[in-house]
Coordinates of N, CA and C in Angstrom, one line a residue:
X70 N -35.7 192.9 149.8 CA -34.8 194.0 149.6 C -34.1 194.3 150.9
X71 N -32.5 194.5 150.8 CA -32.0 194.7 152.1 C -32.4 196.2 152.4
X72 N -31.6 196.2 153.5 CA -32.3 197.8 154.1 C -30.6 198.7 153.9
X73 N -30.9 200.0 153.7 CA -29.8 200.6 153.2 C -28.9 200.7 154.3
X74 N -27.3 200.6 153.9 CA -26.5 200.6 154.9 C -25.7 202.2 155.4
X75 N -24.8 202.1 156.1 CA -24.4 203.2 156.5 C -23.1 203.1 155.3
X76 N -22.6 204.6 155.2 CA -20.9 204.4 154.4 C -20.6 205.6 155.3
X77 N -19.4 205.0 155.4 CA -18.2 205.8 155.9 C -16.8 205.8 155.8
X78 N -15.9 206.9 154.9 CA -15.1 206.8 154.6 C -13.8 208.0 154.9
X79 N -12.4 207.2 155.0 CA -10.7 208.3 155.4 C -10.3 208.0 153.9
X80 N -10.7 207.7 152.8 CA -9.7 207.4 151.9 C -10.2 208.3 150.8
X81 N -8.9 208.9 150.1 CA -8.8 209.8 148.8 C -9.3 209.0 147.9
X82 N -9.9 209.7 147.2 CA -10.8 209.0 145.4 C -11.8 208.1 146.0
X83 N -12.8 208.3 146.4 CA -13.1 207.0 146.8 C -15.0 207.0 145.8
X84 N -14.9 206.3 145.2 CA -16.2 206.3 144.4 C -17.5 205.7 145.2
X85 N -18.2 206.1 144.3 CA -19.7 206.3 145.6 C -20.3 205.3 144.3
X86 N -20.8 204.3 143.6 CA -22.0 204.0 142.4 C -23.1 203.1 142.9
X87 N -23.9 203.6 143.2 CA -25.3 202.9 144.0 C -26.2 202.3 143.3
X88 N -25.9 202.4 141.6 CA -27.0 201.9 140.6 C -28.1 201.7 141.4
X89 N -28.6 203.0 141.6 CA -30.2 202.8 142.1 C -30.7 202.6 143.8
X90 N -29.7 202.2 144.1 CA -29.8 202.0 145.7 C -29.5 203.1 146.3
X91 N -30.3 203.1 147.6 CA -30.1 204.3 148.8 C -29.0 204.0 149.4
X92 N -28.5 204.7 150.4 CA -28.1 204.8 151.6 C -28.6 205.3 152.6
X93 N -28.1 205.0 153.6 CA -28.6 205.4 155.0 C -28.2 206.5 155.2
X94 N -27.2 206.7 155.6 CA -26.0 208.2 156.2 C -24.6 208.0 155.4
X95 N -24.0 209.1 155.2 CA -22.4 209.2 155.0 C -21.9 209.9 155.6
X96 N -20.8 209.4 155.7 CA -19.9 209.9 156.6 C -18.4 210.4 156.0
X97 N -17.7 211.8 155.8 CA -16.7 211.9 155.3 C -15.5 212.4 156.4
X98 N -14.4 211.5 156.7 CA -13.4 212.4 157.2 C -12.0 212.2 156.7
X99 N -11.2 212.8 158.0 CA -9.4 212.1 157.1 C -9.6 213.3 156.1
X100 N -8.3 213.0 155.5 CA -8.1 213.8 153.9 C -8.9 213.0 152.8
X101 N -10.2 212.5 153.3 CA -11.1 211.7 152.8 C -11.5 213.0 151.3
X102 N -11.9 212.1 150.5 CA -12.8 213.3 149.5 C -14.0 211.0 149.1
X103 N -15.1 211.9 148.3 CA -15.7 210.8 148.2 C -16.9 211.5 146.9
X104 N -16.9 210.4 145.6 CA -17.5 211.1 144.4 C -18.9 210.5 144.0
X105 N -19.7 210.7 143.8 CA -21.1 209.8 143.5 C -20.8 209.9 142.1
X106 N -21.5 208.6 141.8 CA -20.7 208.3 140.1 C -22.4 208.5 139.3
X107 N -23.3 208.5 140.2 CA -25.0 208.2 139.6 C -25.3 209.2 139.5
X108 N -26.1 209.7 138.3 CA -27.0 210.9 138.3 C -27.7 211.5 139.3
X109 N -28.3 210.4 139.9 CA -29.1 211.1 140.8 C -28.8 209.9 142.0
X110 N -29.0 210.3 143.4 CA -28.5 209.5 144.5 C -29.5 210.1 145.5
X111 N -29.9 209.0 146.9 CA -30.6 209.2 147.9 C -30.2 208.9 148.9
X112 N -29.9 209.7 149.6 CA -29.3 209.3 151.2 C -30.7 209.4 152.2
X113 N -30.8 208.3 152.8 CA -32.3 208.4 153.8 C -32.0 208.5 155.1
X114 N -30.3 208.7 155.5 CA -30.5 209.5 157.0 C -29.6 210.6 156.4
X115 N -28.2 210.5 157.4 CA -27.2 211.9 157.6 C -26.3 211.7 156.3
X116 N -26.0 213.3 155.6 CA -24.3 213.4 155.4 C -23.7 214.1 155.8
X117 N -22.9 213.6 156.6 CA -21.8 214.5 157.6 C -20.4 214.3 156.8
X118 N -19.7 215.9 156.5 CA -18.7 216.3 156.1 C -17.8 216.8 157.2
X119 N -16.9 215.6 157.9 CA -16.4 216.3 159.4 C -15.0 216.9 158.7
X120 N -14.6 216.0 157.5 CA -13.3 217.0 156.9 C -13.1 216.2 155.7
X121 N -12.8 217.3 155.0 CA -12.4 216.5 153.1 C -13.2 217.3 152.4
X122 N -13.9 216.5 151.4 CA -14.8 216.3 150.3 C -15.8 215.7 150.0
X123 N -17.3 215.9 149.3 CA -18.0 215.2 148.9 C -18.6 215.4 147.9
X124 N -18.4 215.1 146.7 CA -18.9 215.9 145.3 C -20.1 214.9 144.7
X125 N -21.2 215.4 145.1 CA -22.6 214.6 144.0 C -22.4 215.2 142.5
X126 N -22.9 214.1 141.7 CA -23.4 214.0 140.3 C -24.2 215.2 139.6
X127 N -24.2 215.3 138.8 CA -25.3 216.5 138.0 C -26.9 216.2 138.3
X128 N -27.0 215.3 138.8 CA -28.5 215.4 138.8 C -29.1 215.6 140.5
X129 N -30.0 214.9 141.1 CA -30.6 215.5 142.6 C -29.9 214.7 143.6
X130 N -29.5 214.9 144.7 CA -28.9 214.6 146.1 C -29.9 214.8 146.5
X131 N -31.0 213.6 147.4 CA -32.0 214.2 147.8 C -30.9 213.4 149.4
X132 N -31.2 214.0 150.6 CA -30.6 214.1 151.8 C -32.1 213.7 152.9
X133 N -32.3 212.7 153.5 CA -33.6 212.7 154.1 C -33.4 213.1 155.9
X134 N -31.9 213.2 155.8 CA -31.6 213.4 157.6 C -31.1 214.8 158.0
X135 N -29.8 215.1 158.3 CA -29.3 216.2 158.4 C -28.0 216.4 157.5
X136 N -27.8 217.8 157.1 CA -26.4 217.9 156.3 C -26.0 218.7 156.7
X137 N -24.4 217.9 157.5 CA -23.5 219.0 158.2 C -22.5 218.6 157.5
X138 N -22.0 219.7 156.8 CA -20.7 219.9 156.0 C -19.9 221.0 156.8
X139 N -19.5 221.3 158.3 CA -19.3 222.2 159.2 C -17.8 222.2 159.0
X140 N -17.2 220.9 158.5 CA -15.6 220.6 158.6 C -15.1 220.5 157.1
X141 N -15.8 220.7 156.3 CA -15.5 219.8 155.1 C -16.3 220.7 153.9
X142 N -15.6 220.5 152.3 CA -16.5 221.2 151.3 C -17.4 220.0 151.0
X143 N -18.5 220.7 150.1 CA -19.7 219.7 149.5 C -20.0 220.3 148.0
X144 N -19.4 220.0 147.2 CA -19.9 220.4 145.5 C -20.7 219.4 144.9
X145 N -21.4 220.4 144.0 CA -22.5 220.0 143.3 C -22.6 220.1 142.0
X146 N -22.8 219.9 141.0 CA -22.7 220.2 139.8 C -21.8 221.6 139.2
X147 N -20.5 220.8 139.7 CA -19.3 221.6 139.6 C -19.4 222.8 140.0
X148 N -20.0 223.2 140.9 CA -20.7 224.2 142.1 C -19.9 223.7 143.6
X149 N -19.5 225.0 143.9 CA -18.9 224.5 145.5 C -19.4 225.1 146.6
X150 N -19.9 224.2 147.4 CA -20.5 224.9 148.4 C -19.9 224.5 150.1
X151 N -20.3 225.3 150.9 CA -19.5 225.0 152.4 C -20.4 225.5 153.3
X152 N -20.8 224.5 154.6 CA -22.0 225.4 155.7 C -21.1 226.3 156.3
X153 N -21.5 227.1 156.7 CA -20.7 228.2 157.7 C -22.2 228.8 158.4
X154 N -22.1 228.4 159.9 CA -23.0 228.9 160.7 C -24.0 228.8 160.2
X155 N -24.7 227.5 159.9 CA -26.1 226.6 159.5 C -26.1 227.2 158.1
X156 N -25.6 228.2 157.5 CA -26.1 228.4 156.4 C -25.3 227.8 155.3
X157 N -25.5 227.4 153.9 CA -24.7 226.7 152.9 C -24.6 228.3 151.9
X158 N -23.4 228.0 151.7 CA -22.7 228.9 151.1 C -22.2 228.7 149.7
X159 N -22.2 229.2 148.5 CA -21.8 228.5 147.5 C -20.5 229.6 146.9
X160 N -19.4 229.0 146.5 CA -18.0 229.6 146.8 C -18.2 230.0 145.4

């Protein structure tokens, strides 16, 4: 089995479908936005939202590193949320 890679993305619509695979870290910037197409998805390091978007699926985003959304929104089951001074905020 390979070992999960890093993703990092500047481009609009950009689809995320992992059928089942991890990732390592994501990375969002640019007028970047980025959509997970899977129910449920695993990131096993960072997601960093330095600017844009990052909208997970209805089901669990489990996050195993850090999540800095400090530049950027992060929605969730059509839930929107944003860090503001460590804390996540749901708009």
């Amino acid at each position: 089995m390979a070992a999960p890679s890093d993703f990092m993305t500047q481009v609009l619509g950009t689809l995320l479908t992992l059928s089942g695979n991890d990732l390592n870290s994501v990375t969002i910037a640019g007028a970047a936005d980025a959509v997970v197409t899977d129910t449920s998805a695993a990131l096993l390091g960072d997601l960093t939202i330095v600017t844009g978007s990052f909208t997970a699926a209805s089901g669990t985003l489990s996050v195993g590193g850090s999540f800095d959304a400090t530049g950027g929104l992060f929605n969730h089951s059509s839930e929107l949320y944003s860090l503001i001074r460590q804390t996540l905020v749901k708009w």
